[in-house]
Coordinates of C-alpha atoms in Angstrom, one line a residue:
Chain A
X1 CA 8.2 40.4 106.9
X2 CA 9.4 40.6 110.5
X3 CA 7.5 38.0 111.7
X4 CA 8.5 35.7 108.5
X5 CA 12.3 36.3 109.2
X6 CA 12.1 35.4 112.8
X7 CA 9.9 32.4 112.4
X8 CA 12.8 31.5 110.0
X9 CA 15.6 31.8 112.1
X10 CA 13.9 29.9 114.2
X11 CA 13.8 27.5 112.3
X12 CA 17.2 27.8 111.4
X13 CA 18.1 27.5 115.1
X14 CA 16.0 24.7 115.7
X15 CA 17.7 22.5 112.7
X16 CA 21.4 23.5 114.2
X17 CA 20.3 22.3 117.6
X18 CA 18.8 19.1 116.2
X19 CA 21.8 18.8 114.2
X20 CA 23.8 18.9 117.0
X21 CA 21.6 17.2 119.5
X22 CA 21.6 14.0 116.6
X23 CA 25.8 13.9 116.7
X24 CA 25.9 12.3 120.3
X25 CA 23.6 9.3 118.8
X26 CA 24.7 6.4 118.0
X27 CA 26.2 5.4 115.3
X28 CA 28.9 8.2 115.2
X29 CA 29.3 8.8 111.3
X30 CA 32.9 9.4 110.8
X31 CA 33.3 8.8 107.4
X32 CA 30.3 11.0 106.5
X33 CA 31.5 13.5 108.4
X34 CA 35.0 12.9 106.5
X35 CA 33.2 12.8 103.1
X36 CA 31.6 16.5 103.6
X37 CA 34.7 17.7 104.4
X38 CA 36.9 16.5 101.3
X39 CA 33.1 18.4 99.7
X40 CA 33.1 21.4 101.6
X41 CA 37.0 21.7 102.3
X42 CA 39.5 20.0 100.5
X43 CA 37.6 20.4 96.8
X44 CA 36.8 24.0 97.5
X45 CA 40.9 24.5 97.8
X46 CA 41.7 25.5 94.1
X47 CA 38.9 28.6 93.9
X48 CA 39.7 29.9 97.0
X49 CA 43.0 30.1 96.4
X50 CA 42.5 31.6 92.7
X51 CA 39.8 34.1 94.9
X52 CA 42.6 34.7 97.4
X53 CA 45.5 35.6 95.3
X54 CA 43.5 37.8 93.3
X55 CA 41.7 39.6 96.3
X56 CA 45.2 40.4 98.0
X57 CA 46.6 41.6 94.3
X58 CA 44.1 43.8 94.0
X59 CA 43.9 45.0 97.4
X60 CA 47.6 45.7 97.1
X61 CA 46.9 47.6 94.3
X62 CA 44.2 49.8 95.2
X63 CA 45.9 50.7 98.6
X64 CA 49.6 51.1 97.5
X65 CA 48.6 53.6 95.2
X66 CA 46.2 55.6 97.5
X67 CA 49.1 55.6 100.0
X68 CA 51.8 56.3 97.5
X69 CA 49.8 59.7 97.1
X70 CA 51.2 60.4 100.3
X71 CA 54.2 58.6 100.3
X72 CA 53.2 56.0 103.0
X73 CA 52.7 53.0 100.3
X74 CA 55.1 51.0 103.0
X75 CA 52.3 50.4 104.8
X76 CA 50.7 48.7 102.0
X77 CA 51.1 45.3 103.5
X78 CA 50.0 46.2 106.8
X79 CA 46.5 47.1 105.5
X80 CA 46.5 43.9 103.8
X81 CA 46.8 41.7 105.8
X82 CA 44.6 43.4 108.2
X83 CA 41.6 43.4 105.9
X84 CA 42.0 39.7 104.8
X85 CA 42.4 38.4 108.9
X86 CA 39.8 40.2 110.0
X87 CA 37.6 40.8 107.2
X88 CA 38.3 39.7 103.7
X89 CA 39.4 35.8 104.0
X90 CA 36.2 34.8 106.5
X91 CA 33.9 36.7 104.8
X92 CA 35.1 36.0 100.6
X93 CA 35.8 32.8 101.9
X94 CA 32.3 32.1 103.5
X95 CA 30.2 33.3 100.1
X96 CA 32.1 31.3 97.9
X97 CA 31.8 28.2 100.3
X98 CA 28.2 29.0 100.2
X99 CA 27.8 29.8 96.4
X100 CA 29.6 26.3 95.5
X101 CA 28.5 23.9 98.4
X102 CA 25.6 25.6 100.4
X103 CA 23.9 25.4 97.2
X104 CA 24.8 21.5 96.6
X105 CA 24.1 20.7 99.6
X106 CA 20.3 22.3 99.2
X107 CA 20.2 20.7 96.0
X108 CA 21.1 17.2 97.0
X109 CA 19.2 17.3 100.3
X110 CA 16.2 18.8 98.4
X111 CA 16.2 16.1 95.5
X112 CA 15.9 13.5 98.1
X113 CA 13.1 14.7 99.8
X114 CA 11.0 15.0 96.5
X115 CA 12.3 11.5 95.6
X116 CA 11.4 10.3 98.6
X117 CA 14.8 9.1 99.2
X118 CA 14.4 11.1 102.8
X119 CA 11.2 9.0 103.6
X120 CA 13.2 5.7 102.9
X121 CA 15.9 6.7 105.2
X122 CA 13.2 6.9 108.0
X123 CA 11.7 3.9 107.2
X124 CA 15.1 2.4 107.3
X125 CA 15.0 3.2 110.7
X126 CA 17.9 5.6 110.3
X127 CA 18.0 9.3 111.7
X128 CA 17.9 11.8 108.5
X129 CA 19.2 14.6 110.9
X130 CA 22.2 12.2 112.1
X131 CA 23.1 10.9 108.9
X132 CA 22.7 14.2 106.8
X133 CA 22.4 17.1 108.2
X134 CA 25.0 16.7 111.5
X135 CA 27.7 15.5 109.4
X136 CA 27.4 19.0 106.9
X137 CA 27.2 21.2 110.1
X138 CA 30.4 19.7 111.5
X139 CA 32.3 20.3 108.3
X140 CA 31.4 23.5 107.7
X141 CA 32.1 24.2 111.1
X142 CA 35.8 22.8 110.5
X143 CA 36.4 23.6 106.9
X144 CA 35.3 27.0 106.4
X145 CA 37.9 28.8 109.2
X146 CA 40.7 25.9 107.7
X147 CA 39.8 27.3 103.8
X148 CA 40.0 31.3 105.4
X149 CA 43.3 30.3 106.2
X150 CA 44.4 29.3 102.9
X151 CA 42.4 32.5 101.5
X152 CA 44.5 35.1 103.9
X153 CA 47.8 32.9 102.8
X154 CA 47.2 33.2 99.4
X155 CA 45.9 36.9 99.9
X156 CA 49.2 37.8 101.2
X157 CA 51.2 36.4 98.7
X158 CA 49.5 38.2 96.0
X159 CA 49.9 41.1 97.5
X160 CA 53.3 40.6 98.5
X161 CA 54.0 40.1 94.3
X162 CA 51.9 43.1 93.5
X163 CA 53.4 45.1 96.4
X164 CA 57.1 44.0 95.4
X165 CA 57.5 43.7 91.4
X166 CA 54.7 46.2 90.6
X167 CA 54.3 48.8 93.1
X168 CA 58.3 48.4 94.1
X169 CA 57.6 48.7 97.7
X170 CA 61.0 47.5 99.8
X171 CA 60.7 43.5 100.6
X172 CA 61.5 44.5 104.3
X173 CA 58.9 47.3 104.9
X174 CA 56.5 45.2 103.8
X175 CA 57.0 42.7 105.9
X176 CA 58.3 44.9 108.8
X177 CA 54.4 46.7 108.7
X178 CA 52.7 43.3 108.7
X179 CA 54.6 42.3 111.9
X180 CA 54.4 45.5 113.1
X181 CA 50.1 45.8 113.1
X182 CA 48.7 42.5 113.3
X183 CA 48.2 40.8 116.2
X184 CA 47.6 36.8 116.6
X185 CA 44.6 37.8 117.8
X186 CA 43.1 39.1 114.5
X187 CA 43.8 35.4 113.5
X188 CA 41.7 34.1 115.8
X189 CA 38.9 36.3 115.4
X190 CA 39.2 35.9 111.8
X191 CA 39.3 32.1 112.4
X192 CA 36.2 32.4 114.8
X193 CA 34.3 34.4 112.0
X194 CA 34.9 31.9 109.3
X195 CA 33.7 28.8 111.9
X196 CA 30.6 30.6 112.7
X197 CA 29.7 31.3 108.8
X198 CA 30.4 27.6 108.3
X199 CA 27.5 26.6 110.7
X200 CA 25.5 29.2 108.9
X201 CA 26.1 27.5 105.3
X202 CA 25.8 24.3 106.1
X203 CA 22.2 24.7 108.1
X204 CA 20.8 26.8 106.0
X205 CA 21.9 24.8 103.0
X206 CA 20.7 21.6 104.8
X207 CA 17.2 23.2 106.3
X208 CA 16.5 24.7 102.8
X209 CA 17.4 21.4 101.2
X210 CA 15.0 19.3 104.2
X211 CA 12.1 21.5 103.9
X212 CA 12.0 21.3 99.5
X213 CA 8.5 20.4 98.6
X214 CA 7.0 20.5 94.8
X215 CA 9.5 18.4 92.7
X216 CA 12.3 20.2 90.4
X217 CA 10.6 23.9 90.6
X218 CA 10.6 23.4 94.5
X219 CA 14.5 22.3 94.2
X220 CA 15.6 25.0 92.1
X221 CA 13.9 27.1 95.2
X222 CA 15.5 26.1 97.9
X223 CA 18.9 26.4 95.9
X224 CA 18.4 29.2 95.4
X225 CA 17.2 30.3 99.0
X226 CA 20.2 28.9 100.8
X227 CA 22.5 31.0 98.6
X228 CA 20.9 34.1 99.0
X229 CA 19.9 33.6 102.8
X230 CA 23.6 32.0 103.7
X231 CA 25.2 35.1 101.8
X232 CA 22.9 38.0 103.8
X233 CA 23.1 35.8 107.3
X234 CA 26.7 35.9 106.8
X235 CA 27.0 39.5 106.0
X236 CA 24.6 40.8 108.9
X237 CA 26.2 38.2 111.4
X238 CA 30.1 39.7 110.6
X239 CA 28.9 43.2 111.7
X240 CA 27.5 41.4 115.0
X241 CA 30.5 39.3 115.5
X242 CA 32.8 42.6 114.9
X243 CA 30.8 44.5 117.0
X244 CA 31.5 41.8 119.6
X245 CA 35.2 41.0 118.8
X246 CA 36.9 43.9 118.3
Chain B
X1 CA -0.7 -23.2 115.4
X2 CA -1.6 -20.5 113.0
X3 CA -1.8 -16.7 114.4
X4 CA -5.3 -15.8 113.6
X5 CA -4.4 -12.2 115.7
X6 CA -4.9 -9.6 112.9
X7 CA -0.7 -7.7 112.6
X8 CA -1.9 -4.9 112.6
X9 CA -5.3 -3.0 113.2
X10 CA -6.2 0.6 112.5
X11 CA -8.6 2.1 114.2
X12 CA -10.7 5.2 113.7
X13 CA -7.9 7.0 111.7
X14 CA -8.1 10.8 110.8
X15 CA -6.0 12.9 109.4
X16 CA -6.7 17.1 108.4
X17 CA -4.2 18.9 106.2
X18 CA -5.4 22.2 106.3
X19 CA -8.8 22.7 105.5
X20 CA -9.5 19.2 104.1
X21 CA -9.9 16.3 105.6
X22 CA -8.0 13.6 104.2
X23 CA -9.0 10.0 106.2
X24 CA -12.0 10.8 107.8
X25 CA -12.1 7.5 110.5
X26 CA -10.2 4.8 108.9
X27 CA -10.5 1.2 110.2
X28 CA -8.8 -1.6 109.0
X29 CA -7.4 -5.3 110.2
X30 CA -4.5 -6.3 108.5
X31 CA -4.2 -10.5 108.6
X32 CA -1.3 -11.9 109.3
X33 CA 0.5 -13.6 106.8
X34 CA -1.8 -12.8 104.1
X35 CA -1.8 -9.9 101.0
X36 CA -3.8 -7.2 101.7
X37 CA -4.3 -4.8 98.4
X38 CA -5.7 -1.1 99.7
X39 CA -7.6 0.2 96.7
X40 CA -9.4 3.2 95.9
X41 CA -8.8 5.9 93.2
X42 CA -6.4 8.6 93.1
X43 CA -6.4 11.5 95.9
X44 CA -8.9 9.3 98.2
X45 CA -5.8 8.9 100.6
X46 CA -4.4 5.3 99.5
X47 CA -0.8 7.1 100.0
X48 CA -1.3 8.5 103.1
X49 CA -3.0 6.2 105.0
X50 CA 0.4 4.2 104.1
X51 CA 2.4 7.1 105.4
X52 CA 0.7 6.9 108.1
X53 CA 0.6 2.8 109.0
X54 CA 4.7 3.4 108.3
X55 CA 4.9 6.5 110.6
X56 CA 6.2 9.2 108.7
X57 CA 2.7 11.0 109.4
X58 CA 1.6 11.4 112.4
X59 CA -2.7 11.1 112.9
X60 CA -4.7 13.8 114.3
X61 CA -6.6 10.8 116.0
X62 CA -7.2 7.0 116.2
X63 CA -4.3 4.5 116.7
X64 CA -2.2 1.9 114.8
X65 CA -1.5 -1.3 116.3
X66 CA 1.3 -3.6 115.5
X67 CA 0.5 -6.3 117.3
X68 CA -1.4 -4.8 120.0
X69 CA 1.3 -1.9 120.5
X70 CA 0.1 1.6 119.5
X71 CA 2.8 2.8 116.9
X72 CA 1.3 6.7 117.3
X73 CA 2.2 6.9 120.9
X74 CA 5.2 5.0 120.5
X75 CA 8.5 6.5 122.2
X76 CA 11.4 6.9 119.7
X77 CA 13.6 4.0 120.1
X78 CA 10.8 1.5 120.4
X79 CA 9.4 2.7 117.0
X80 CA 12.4 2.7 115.8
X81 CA 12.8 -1.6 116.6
X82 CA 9.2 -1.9 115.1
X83 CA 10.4 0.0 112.0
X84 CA 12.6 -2.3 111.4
X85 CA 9.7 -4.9 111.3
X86 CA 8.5 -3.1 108.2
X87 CA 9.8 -3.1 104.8
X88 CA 9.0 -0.8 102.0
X89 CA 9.3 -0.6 98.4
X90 CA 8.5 3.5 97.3
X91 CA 6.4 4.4 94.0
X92 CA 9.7 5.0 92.5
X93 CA 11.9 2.9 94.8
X94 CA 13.4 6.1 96.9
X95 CA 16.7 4.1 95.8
X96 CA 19.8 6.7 97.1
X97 CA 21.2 7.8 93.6
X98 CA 24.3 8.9 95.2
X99 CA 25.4 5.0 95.5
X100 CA 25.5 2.0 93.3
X101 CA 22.9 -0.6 93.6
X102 CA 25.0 -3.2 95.7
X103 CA 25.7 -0.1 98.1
X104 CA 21.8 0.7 98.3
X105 CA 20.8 -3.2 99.3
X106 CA 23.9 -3.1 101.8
X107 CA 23.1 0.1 103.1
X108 CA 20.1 -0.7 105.8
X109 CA 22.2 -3.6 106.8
X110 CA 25.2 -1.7 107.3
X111 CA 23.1 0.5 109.7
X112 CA 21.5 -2.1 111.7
X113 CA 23.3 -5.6 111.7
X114 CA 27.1 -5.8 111.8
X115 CA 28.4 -8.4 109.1
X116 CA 31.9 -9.3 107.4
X117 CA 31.8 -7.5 103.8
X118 CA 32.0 -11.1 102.4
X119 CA 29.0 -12.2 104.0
X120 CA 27.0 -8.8 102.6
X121 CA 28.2 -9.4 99.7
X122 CA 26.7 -13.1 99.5
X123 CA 23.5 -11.7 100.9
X124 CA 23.2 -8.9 98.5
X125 CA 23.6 -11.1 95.8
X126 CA 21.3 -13.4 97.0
X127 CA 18.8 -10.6 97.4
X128 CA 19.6 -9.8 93.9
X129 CA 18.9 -12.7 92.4
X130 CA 15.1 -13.8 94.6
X131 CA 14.4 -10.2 92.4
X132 CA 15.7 -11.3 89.5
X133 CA 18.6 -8.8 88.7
X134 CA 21.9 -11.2 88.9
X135 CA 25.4 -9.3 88.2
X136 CA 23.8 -5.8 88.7
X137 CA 25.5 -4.3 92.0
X138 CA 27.9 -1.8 89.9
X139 CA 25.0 -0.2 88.3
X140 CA 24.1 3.3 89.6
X141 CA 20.1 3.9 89.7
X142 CA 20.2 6.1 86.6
X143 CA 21.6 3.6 84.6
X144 CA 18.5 1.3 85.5
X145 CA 15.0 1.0 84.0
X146 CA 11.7 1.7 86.0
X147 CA 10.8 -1.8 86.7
X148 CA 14.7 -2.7 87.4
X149 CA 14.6 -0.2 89.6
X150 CA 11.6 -1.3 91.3
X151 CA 13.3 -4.2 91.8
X152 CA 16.3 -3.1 93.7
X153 CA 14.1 -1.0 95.4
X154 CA 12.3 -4.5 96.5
X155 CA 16.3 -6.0 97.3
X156 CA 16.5 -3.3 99.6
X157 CA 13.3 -3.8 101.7
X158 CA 13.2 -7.6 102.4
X159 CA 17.5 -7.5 102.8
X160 CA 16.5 -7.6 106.7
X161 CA 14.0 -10.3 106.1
X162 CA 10.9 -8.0 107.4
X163 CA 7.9 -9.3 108.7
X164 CA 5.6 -7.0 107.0
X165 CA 6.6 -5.4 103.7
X166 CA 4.5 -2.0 102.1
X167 CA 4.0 -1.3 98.5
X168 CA 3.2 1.8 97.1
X169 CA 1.9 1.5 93.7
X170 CA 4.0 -1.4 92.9
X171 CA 3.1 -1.6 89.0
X172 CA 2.4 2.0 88.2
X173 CA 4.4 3.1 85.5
X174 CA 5.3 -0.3 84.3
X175 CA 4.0 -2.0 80.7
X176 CA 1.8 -5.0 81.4
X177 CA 4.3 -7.6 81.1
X178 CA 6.3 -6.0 83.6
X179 CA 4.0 -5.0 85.7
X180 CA 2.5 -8.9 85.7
X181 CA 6.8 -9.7 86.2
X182 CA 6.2 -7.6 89.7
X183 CA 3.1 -8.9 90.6
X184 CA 4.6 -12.3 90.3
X185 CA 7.7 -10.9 92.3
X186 CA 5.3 -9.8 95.5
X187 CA 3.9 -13.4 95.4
X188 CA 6.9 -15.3 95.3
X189 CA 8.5 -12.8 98.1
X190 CA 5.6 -13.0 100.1
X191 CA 6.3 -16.7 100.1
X192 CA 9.9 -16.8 101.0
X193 CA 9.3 -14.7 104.0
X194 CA 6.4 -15.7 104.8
X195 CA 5.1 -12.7 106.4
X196 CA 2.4 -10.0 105.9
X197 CA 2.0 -7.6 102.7
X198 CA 0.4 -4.8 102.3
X199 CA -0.6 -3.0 98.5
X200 CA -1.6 0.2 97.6
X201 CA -2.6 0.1 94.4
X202 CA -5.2 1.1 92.0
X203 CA -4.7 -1.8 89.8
X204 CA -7.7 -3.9 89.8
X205 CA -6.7 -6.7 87.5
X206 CA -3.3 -7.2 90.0
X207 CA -5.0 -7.0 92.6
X208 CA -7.9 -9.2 92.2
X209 CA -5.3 -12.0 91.0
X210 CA -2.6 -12.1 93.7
X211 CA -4.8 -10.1 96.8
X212 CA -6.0 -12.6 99.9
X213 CA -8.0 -9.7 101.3
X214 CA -9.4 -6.1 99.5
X215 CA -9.7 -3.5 101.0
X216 CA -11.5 -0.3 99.2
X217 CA -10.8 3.0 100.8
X218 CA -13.2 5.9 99.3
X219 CA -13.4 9.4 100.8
X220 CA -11.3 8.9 103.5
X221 CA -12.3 5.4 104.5
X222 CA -12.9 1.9 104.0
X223 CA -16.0 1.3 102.4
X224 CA -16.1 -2.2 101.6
X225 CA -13.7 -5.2 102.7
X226 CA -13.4 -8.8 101.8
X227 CA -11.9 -11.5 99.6
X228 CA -11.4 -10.3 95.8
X229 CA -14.8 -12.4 94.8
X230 CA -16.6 -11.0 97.4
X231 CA -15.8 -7.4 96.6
X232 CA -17.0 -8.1 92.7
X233 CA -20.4 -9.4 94.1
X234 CA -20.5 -6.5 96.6
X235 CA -24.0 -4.8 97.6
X236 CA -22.2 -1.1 97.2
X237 CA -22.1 -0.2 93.6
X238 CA -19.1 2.1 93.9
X239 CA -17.1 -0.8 94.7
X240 CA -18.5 -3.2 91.8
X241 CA -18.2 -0.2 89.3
X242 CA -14.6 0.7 90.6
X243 CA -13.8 -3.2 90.3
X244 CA -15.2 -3.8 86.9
X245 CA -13.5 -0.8 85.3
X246 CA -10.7 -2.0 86.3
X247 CA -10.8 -5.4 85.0
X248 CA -12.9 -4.3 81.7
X249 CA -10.2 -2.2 80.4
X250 CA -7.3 -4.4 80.8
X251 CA -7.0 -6.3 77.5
X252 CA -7.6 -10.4 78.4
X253 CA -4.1 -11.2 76.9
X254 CA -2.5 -9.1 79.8
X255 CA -3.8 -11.2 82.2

């Protein structure tokens, strides 16, 4: 088992470096790279946003009424937003990325190798790495911290309606707290987080997807590998990296 | 004055997947210019000795020469310039079903050659129509037939006007008229571009009609090579019987 995992991650690392490696090659694909991101990013907007609001709502109301029990619900917003920055918005944000486009991007990748749509793109004389794996690596790497953003946002806000209408916490408190506790750099760690779990989706998705062998069975595989390897990597790696950052 | 320099020669191939060894010493001349059909039945290695001759396998031993140049020991970007010397049209055509079919014959020319869209789109039509699909460049793959599909698939490879085009099982899968359609299709391509082509195939009755040279590869190699007549009178009876069954069970009207 030990010696599976680590000959995996190598693997892992070895398809990130070749990802990379494959980006300063000519042709520069912009408009791939442009394409994955409207896939990763811009079309991922609308669930993250319906996750976010309802993460902070709930949040909001879990904690404002643990706190009210000692009459410290004002610092409802404070918690809040602390758990989304630093924990909530890279982390929900990173398994849904992965659930909805880690698993696509398997699934594409991997129908092309049993098609043999991978094999023409070599015999084309073009890069497979360059032209689909570095392009998915670049956009996750971009989209993923951009989509966290729009999660804590979101998170916020519906907490902020919970906290106000529901729980009746005073407008200023709750915004008073918030100022008061987090610090621009939980942002950035936050934002560092969700960059790193981007990488994570897309080369796991994209390795899985590469490495498909044994037609439809062997598809349905690797999706579902890259989910459930991109969901634990990302979940072990956020202890590391808070264990680093803060 | 003709090239009488074989294209490319394979030389004491050999190739191990795990515990069985799949070409056990192929060696082959390819002639330049000519159709050379690879035949044998199924799992004697047809397939990859073509992965191989393409590059997409690398050989535990031997060598591939195209044109004297060792295509095994090649360097990257070299390999990559004497890939482009090669077309290839997959079992199922390997056409990208993420684009439409004008996209998929434009697509290794948008890679490699720079050209105004109006000019690819002149050339993709007239790739279109030397295959016999006018007027079918908004079609996605799904929306084609197999032996449509083939034929994109064959748009695709000679776009770039290759010296030496590969097919993989060209007619499998296909009824009999189409299949005959395609074999017709290899012949009249292999005269517009005048090159070199290369079958796999394991059908006989194609093969012994449009072939210049047969090949048989059995167990890992090549067992018997020659013109299609000389391969029916041949002295090894695998090769007669593997011919004949071939031929005998192929209704006359087909032909």
């Amino acid at each position: 088992m030990v010696t599976y995992s680590l000959v995996e991650f190598g693997g892992f690392v070895t398809t990130l470096v070749g990802g990379l490696r494959a980006l300063f090659q000519k042709p520069f694909r912009a408009n791939l790279i442009l394409k994955e991101m409207e896939s990763i990013g811009v079309n991922s907007t609308i669930i993250i946003m319906l996750t976010g609001s309802f993460t902070g709502a709930v949040l909001a109301l879990q904690s404002g009424k643990a706190f009210r029990l000692f009459n410290a619900e004002g610092l409802t917003g404070a918690v809040v937003a602390l758990s989304l920055l630093r924990e909530l918005g890279p982390v929900m944000t990173a398994l849904m990325v992965a659930a909805r486009c880690g698993s696509a991007m398997a699934a594409h990748i991997g129908t092309m190798r049993v098609t043999q749509q991978i094999d023409a793109l070599e015999v084309m004389a073009v890069n497979p790495i360059s032209y689909l794996i570095s392009p998915r690596i670049i956009a996750g790497f971009v989209m993923v911290p951009l989509l966290s953003i729009v999660f804590n946002i979101l998170g916020i806000l519906g907490a902020y309606l919970i906290s106000i209408h529901l729980l009746e916490i005073n407008e200023a408190t709750f915004f008073d707290k918030i100022q008061a506790y987090v610090k621009t750099e939980d942002l950035w760690n936050g934002f560092m987080k969700a960059a790193c779990f981007g990488v994570i989706i897309s080369v796991v998705g994209c390795r899985k997807g590469f490495l498909t062998e044994g037609g439809a069975e062997g598809v349905g595989k690797a999706t579902t590998d890259a989910v459930v390897i991109a969901s634990v990597t990302i979940l072990v790696s956020d202890y590391f990296l808070t264990a680093l950052m803060f | 004055m003709k090239d009488e320099r074989p294209i490319l020669e394979i030389r004491n191939l050999r190739r191990t997947f795990g515990e069985q060894q799949v070409l056990k010493g192929v060696n082959l001349k390819v002639p330049r210019g000519q159709i050379t059909v690879i035949i044998g039945g199924s799992g004697c290695g047809k397939s990859v000795l073509l992965k191989h001759i393409i590059g997409l396998l690398k050989p535990d031993e031997g060598s591939i020469l195209l044109d004297g140049k060792d295509l095994v020991t090649m360097e990257p970007e070299p390999l990559k310039e004497a890939r482009m010397r090669f077309g290839m049209l997959f079992q199922d055509a390997a056409l990208f079903d993420s684009m439409n079919v004008y996209e998929n014959i434009a697509f290794p020319v948008r890679e490699h050659r720079k050209m105004k869209e109006g000019d690819l789109a002149n050339l993709v039509k007239e790739k279109l129509l030397q295959v016999g699909l006018p007027n079918t460049e908004i079609k996605y793959p799904s929306e084609l037939s197999g032996g449509m599909r083939k034929r994109v698939g064959l748009a695709r490879a000679i776009v770039l006007n290759p010296e030496i085009i590969l097919y993989d099982e060209p007619t499998t899968g296909l009824d009999p008229i189409m299949s005959h359609a395609i074999d017709d299709l290899i012949v009249a391509t292999q005269k517009a571009l005048n090159g070199t082509t290369i079958i796999i195939s394991h059908d006989i009755r194609a093969t012994v009609r449009i072939a210049n040279k047969v090949a048989m590869l059995h167990h890992g190699a090549i067992v018997a090579e020659g013109t299609p007549e000389e391969m029916m009178r041949h002295a090894n009876p695998v090769v007669r019987e593997f011919l004949e069954s071939g031929i005998t069970k192929v209704p006359t009207s087909a032909r």
